[in-house]
Short mmCIF file of C-alpha atoms in Angstrom, two decimals:
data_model
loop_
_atom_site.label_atom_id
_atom_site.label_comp_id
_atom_site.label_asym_id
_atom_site.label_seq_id
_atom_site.Cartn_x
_atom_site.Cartn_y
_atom_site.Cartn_z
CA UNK Q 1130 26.79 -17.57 -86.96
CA UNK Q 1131 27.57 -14.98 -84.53
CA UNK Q 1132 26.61 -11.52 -84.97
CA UNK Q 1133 28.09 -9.18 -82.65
CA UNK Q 1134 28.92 -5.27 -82.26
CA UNK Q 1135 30.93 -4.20 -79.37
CA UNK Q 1136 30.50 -0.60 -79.08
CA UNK Q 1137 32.83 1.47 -76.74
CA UNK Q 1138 29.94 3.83 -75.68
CA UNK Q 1139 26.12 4.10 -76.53
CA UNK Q 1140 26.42 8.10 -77.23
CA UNK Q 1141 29.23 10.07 -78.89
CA UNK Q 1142 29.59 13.93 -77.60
CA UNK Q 1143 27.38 16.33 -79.35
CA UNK Q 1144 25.15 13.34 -80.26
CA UNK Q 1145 21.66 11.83 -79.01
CA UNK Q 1146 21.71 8.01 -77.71
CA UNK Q 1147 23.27 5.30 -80.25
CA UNK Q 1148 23.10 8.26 -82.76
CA UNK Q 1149 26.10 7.45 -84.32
CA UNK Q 1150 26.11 3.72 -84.73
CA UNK Q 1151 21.71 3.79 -85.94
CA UNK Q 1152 22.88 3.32 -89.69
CA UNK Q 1153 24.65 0.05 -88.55
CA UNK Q 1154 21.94 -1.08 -86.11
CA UNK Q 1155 19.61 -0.87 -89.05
CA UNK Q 1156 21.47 -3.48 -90.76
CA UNK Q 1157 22.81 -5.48 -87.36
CA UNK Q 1158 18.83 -5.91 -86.29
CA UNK Q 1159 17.51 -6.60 -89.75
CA UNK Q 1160 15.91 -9.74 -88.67
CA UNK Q 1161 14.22 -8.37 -85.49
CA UNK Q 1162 11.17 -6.32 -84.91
CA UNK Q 1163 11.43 -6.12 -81.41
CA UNK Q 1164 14.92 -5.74 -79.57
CA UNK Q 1165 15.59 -7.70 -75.53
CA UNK Q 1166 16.89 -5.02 -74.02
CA UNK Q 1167 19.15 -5.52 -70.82
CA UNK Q 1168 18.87 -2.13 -68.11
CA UNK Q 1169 20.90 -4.12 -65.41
CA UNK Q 1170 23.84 -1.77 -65.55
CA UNK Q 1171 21.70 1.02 -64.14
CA UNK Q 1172 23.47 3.83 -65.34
CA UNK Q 1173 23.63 6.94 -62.44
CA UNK Q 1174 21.29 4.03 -60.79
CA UNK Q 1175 18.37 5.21 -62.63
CA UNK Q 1176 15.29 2.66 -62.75
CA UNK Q 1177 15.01 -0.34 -65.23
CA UNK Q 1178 12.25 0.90 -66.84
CA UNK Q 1179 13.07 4.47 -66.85
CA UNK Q 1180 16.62 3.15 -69.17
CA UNK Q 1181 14.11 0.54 -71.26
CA UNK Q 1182 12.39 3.85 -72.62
CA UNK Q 1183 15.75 5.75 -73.38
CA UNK Q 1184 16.78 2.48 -75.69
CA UNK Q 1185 13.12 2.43 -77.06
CA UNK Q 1186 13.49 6.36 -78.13
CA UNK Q 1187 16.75 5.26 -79.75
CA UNK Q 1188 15.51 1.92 -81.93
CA UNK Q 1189 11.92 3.90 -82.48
CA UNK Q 1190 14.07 5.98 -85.00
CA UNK Q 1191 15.03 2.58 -87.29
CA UNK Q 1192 11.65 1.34 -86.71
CA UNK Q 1193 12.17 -1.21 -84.16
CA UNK Q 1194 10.07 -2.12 -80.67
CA UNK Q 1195 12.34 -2.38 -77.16
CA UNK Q 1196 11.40 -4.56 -74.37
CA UNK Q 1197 12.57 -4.79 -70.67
CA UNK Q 1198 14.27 -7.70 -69.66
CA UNK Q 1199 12.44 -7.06 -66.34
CA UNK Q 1200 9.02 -6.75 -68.08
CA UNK Q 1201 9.35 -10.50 -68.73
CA UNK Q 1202 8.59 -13.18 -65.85
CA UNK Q 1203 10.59 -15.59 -66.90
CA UNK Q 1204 14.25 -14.20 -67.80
CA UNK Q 1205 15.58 -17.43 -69.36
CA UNK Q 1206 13.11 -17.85 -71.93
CA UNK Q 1207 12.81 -14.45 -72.62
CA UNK Q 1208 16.70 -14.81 -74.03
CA UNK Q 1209 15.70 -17.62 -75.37
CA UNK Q 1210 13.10 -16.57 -77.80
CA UNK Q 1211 14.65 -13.18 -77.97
CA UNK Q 1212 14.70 -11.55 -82.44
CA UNK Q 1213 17.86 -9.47 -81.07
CA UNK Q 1214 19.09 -8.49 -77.34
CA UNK Q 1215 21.13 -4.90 -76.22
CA UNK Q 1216 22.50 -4.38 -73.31
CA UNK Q 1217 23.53 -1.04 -72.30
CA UNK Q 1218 26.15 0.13 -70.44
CA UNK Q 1219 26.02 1.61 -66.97
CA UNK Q 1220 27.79 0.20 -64.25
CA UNK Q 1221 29.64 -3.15 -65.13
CA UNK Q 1222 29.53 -4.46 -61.35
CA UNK Q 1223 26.40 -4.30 -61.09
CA UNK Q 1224 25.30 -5.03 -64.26
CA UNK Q 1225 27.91 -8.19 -63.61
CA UNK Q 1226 25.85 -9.06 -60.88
CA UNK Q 1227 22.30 -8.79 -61.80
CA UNK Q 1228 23.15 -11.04 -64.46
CA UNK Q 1229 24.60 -13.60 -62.32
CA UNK Q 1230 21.69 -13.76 -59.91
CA UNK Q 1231 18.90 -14.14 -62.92
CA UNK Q 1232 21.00 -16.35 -64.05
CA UNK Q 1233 21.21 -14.67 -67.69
CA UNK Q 1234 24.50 -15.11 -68.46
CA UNK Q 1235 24.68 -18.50 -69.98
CA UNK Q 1236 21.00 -18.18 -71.96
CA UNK Q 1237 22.37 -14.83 -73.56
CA UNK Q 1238 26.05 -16.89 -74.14
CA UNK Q 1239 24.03 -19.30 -76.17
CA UNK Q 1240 21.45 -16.73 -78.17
CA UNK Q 1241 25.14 -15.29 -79.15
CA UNK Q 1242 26.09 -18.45 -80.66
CA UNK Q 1243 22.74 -18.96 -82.20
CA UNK Q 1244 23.65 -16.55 -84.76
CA UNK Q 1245 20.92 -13.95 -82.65
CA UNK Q 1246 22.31 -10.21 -83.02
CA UNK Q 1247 23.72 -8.92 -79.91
CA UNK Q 1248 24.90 -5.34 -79.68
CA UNK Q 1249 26.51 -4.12 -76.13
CA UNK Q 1250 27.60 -0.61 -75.40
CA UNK Q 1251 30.19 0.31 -72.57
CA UNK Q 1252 29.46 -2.41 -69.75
CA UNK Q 1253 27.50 -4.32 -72.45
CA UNK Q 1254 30.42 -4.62 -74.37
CA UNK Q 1255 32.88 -5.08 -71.36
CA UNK Q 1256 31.09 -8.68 -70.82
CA UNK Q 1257 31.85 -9.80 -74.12
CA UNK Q 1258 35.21 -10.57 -72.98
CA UNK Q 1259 36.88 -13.30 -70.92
CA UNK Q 1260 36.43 -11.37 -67.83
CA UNK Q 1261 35.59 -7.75 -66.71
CA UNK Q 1262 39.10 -7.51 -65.40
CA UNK Q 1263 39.32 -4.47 -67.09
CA UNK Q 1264 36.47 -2.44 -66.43
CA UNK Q 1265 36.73 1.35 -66.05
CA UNK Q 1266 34.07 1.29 -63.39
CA UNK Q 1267 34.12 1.65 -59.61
CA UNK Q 1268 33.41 -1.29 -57.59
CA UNK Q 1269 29.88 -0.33 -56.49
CA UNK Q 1270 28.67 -3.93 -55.96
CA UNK Q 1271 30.41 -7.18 -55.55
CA UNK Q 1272 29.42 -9.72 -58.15
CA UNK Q 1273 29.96 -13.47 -57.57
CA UNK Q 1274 32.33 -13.43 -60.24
CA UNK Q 1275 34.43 -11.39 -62.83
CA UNK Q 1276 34.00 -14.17 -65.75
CA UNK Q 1277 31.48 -12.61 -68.59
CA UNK Q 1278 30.35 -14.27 -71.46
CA UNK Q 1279 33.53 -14.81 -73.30
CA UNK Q 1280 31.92 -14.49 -77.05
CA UNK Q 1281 35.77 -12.83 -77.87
CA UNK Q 1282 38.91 -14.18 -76.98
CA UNK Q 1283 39.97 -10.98 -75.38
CA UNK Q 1284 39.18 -8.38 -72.80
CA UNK Q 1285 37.45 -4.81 -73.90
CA UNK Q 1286 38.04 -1.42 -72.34
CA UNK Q 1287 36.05 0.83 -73.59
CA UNK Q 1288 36.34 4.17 -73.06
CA UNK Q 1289 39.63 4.28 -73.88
CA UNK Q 1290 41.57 7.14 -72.92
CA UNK Q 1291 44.79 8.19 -74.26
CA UNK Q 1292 47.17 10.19 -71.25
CA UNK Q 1293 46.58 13.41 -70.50
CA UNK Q 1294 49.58 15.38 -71.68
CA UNK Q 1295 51.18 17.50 -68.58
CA UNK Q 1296 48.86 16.33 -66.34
CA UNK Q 1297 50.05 16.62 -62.97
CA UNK Q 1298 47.46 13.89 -61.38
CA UNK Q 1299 49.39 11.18 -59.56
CA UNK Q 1300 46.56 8.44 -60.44
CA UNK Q 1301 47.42 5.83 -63.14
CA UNK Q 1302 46.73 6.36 -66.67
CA UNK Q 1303 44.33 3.60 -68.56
CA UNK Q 1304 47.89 2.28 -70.85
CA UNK Q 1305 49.75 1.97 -66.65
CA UNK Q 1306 45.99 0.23 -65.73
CA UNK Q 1307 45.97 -2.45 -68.52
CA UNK Q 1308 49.83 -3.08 -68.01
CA UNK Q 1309 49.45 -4.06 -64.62
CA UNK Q 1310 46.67 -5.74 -65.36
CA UNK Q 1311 49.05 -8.04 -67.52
CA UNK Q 1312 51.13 -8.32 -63.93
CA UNK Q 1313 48.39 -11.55 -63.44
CA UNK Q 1314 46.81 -11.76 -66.57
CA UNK Q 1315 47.58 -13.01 -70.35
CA UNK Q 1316 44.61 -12.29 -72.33
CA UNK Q 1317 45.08 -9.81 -74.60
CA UNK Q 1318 42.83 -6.37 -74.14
CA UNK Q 1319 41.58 -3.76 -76.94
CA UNK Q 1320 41.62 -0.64 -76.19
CA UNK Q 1321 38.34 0.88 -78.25
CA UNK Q 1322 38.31 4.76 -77.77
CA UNK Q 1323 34.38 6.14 -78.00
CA UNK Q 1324 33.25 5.70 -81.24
CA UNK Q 1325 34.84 2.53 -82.74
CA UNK Q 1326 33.40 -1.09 -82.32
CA UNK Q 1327 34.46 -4.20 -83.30
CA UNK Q 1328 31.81 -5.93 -85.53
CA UNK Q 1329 31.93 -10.08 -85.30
CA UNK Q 1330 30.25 -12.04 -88.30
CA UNK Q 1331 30.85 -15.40 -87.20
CA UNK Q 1332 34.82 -16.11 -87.53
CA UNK Q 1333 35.27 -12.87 -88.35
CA UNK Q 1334 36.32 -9.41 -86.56
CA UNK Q 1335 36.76 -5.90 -87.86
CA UNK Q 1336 37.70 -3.09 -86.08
CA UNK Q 1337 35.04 0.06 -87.10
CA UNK Q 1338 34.38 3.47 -86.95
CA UNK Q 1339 36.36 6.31 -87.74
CA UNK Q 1340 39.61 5.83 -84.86
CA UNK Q 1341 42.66 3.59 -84.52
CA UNK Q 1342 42.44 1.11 -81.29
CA UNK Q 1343 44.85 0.57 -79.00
CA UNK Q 1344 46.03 -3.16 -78.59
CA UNK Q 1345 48.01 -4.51 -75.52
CA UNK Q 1346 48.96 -7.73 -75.96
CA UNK Q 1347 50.95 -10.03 -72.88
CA UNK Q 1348 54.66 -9.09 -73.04
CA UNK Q 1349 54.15 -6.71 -75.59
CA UNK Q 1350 54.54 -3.33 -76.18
CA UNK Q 1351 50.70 -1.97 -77.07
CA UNK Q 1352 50.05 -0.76 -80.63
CA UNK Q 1353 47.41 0.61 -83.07
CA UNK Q 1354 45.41 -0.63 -85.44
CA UNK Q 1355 43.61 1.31 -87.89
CA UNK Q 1356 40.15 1.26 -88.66
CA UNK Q 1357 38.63 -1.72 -90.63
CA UNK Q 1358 41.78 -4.29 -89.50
CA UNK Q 1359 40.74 -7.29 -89.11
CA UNK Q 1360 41.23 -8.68 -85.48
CA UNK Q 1361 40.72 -12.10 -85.35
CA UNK Q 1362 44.40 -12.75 -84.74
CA UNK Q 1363 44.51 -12.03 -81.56
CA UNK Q 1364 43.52 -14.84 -79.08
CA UNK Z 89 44.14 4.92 -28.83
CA UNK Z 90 43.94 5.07 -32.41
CA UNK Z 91 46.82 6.54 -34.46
CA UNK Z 92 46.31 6.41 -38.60
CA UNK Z 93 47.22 8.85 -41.23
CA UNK Z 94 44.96 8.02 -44.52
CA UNK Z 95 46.62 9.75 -47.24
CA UNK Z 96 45.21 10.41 -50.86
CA UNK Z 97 48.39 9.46 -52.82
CA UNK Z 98 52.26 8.52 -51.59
CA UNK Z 99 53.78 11.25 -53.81
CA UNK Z 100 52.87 14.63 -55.37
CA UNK Z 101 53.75 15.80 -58.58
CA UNK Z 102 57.10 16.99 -58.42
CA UNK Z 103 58.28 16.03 -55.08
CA UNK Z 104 59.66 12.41 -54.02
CA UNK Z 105 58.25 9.36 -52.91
CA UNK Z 106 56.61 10.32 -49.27
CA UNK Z 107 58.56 13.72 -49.12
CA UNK Z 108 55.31 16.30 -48.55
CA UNK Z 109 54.72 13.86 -45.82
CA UNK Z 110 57.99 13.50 -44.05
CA UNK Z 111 57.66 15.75 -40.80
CA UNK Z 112 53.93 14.49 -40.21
CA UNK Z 113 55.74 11.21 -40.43
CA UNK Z 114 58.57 11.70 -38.26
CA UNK Z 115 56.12 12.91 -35.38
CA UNK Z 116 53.31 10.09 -36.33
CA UNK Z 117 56.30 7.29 -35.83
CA UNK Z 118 57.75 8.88 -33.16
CA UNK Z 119 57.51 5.78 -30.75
CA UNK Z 120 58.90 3.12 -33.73
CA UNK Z 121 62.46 2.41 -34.78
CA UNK Z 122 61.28 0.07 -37.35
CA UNK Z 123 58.23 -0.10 -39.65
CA UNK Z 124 56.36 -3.18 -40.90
CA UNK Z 125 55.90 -2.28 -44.48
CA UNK Z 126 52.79 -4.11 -46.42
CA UNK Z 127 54.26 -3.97 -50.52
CA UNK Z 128 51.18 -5.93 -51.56
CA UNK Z 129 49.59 -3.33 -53.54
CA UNK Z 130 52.39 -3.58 -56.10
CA UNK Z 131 51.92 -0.44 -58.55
CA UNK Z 132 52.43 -1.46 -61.84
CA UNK Z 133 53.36 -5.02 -60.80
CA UNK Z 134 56.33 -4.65 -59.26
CA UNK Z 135 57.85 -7.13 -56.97
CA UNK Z 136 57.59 -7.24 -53.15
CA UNK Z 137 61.40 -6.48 -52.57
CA UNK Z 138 61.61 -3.66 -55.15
CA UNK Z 139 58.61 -1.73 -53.71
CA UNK Z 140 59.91 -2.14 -50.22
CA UNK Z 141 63.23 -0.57 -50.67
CA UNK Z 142 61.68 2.60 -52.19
CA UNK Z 143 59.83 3.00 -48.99
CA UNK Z 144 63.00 2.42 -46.77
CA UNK Z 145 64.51 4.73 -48.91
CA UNK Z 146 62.00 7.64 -47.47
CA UNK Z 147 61.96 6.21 -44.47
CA UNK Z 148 65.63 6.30 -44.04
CA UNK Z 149 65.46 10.41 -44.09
CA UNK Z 150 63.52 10.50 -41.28
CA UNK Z 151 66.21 7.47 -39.35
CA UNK Z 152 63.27 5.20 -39.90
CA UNK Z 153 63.99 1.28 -40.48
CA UNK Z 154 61.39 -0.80 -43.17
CA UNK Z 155 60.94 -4.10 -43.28
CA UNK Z 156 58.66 -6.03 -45.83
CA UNK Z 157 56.37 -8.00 -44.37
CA UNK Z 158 57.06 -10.68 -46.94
CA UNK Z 159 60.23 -10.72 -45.64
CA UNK Z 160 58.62 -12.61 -42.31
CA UNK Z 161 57.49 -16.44 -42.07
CA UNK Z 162 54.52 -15.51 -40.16
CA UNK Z 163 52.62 -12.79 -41.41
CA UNK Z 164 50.30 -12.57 -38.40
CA UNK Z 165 53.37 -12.53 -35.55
CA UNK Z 166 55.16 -9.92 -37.75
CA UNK Z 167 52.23 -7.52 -37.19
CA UNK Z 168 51.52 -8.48 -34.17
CA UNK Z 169 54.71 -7.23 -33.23
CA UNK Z 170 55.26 -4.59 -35.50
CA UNK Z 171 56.09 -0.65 -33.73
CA UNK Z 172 54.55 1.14 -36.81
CA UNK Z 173 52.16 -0.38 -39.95
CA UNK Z 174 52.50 0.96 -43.35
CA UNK Z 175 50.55 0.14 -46.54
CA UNK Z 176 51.03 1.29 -49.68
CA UNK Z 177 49.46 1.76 -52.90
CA UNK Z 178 49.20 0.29 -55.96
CA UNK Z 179 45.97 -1.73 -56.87
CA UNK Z 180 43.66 -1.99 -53.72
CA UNK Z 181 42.06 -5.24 -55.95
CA UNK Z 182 45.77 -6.95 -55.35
CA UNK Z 183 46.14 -5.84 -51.85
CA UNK Z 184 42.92 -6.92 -50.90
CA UNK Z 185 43.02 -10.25 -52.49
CA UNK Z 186 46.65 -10.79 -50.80
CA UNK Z 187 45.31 -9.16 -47.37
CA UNK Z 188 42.76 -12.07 -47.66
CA UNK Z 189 45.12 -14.63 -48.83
CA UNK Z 190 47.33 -13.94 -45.62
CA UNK Z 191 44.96 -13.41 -43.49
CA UNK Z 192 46.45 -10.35 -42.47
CA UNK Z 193 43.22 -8.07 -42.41
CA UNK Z 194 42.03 -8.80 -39.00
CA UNK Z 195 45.60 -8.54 -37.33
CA UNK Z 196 46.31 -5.51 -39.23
CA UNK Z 197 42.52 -3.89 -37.47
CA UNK Z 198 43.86 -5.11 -33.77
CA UNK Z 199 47.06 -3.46 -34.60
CA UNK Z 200 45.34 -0.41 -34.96
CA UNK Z 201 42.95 -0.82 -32.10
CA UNK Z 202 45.63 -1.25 -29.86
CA UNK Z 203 47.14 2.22 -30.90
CA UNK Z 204 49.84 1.23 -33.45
CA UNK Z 205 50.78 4.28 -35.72
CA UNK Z 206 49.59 3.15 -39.03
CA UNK Z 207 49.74 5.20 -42.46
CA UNK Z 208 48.07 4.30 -45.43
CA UNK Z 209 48.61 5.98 -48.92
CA UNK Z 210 46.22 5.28 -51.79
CA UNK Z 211 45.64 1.80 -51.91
CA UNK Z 212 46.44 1.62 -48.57
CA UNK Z 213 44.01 4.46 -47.23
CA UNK Z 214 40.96 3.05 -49.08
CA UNK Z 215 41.54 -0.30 -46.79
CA UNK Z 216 41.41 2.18 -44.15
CA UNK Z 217 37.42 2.44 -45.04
CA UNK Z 218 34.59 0.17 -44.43
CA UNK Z 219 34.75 -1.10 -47.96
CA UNK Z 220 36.88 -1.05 -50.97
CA UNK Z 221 33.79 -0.20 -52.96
CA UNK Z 222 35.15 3.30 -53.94
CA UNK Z 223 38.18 2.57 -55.21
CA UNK Z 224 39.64 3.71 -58.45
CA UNK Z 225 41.97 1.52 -59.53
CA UNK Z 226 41.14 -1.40 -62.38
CA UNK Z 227 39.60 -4.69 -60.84
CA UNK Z 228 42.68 -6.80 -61.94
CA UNK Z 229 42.38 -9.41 -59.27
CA UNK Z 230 39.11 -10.97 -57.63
CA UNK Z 231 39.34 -10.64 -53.66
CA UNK Z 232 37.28 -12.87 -51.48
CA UNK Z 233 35.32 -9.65 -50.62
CA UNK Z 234 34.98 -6.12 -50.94
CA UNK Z 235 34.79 -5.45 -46.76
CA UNK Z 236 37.70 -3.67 -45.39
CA UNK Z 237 39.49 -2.67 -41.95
CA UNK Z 238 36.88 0.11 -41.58
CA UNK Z 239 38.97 1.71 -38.91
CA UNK Z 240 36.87 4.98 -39.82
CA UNK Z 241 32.91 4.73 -40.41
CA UNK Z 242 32.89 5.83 -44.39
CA UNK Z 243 34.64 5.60 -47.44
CA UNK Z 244 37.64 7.14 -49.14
CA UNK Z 245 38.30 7.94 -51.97
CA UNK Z 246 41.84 8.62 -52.49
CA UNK Z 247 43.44 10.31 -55.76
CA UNK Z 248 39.64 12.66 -55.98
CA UNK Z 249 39.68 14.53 -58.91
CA UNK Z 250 37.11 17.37 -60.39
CA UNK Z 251 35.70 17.03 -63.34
CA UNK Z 252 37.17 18.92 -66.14
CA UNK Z 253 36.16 21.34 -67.88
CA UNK Z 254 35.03 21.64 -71.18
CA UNK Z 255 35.77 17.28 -71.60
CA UNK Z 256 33.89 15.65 -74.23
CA UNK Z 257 34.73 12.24 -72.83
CA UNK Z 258 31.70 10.24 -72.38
CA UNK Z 259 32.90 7.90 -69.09
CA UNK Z 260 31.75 9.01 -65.55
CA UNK Z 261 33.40 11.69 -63.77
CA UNK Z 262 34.58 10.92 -60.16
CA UNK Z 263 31.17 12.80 -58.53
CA UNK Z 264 29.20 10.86 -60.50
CA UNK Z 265 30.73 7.25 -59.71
CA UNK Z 266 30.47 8.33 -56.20
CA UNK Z 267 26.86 9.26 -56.44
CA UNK Z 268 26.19 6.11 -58.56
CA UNK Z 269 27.84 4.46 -55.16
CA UNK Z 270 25.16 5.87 -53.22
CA UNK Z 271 22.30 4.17 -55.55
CA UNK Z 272 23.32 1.02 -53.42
CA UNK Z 273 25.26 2.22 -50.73
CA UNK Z 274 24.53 4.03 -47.36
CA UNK Z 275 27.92 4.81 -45.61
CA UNK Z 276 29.53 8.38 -46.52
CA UNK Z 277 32.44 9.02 -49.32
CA UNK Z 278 35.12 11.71 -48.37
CA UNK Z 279 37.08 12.26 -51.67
CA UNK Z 280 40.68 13.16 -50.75
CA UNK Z 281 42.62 15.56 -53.08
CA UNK Z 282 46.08 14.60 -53.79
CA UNK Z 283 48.24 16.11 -50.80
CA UNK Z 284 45.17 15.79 -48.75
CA UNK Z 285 45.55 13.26 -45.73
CA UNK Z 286 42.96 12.31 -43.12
CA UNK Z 287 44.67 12.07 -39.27
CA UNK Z 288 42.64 9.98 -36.94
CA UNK Z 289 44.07 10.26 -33.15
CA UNK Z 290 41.51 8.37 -31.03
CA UNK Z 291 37.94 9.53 -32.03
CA UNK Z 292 39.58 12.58 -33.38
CA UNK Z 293 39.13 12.63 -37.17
CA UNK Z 294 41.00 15.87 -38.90
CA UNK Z 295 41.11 16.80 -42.50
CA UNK Z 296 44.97 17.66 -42.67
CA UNK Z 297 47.56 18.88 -45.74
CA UNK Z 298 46.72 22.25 -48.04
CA UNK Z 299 43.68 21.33 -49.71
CA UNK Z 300 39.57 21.20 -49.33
CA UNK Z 301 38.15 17.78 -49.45
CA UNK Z 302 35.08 16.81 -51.32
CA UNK Z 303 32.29 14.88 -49.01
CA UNK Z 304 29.65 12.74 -50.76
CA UNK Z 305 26.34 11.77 -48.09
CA UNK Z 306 23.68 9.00 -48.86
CA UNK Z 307 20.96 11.53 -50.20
CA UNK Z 308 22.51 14.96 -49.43
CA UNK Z 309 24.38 17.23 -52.44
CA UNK Z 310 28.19 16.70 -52.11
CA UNK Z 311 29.58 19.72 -50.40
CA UNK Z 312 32.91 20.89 -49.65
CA UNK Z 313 34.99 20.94 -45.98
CA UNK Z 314 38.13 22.78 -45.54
CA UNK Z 315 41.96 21.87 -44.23
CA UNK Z 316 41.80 21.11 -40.11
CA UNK Z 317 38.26 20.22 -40.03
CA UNK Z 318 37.06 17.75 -37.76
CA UNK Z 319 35.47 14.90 -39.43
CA UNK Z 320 34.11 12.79 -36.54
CA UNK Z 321 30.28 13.80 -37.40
CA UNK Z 322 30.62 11.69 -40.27
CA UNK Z 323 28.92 8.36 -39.78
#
């Protein structure tokens, strides 16, 4: 049974690293003593292991060992025989395309549906989706292609920001982003705004945290949805 | 010789469509009757023939013809012959894919060599760069690649904005994308305020409009340059 949390950032302001959500990771990582954890996304560009030992800090707290994806030599069966796996967010391009070229993408797909719990934060939770159409990051690196893992039926922004009122900038605001990205694409996308995540228990999807999400569905005006709403009807 | 005006946006708040532009304009085009217009970008999705009339509609104050370039059966004949090139904005992932798709790139780059006035806003000036890796704008398309004209030897990065102050928003500001650029990336970044424009006459590179503009070097601190600098050092 799947066991996912898609987190819209790994740190809240005014709050250490996964500070917020370490209450919930307790219970998500129950079965694990040591967590896979996933640096590809390079966050500023800082090194793997450097970002392995800001997770480890983080889990240390709940009592639970972090290792490197990179400490491993062989990537596959690393996923494979994986207790729980995290990746972190950074830079969804080239987190996109590191996992593409160790070819991690389909081992971590199938841990996912082997009922091991996966948490992703910011990029980490962008590939959860269909795609990472809708990515808030800049381009850095071109990956061999924008398909993720697909685990939900729907593309994640995370970040999400709400317009700035009077602003005077000419650039598009995130709603004006995600509209035109339903110009060429039908799949809905959920707008998670820092501090929510959706938690998946097999079938099963619920909206949490303490703030409404933003939903923009294909031909559809977007809505909220309040915390603890169940979204498994959107598909 | 060269002729290209790389503008940071197409409109600034509370002025029309091209308007702050309009006497640059009128002296940049001074040798065409007609301009090819490139609608590709499509802001917000619109269609080909909508976009194209709001530019004739600026162009038309200055006794400027537009023509779409989708309004042609051969895309590569219609620049060929075109007396001035302009590109708008929109999503630079759209215009690049349908750049690609036409295979209008490497006519567009001749046009230019051979000293056709050509103004990009937005969308349209980050083509104007070696690579559309420093774009803003959501990645709603895949293009075949990321490579650009690179008419000039760097980067742009149109619509720059400072950080501001006092946000507790967790996402990257511009500077840091940019610098995060840089952790894989050699060539230089200029950000471009809005109103900002970049006017390349031969080798002559000059930071034009009211504003500084914010330079980002592989392995330097970003600094600042101000209105009529010359920009040719960059490399």
């Amino acid at each position: 049974m799947k066991s996912i949390i898609i987190a819209s950032t790994s740190t809240i302001h005014g709050s250490g690293y996964l500070e917020y959500l370490l209450d919930e990771l307790k219970v998500h990582f129950k079965t694990a003593d040591e967590i896979l954890f996933i640096p590809y996304a390079r966050p500023g560009g800082i090194s793997h292991d450097d970002y392995t030992k800001t997770a480890a800090k983080a889990f240390k707290a709940i009592g639970k060992k972090v290792k490197g994806i990179h400490e491993f030599k062989n990537t596959k069966s690393a996923i494979e025989n994986a207790q729980g796996i995290f990746v972190g967010g950074g830079n969804t391009f080239v987190l996109v395309s590191q996992l593409y070229k160790n070819e991690a993408l389909l081992p971590i797909k199938n841990a996912i549906k082997n009922g091991i719990p996966y948490l992703g934060t910011s990029a980490g939770s962008n590939i959860c989706g269909l795609t990472m159409n809708t990515t808030n990051d800049m381009p850095i690196m071109y990956p061999p292609s924008f398909k993720t893992l697909g685990v939900v039926p729907f593309n994640i922004n995370p970040h999400y920001l709400d317009p700035i009122k009077g602003s005077t900038h000419m650039g598009e605001t995130r709603e004006t982003r995600i509209k035109e990205f339903h110009a060429y694409n039908s799949q809905p996308v959920i707008g998670l705004r820092e501090g929510s995540w959706i938690k998946v228990t097999g079938d099963s999807l619920t909206l949490k945290g303490t703030l409404d999400a933003r939903i923009f569905e294909y031909n559809k005006p977007p809505y909220e949805v309040g915390t603890n709403s169940d979204l498994s009807f959107l598909k």
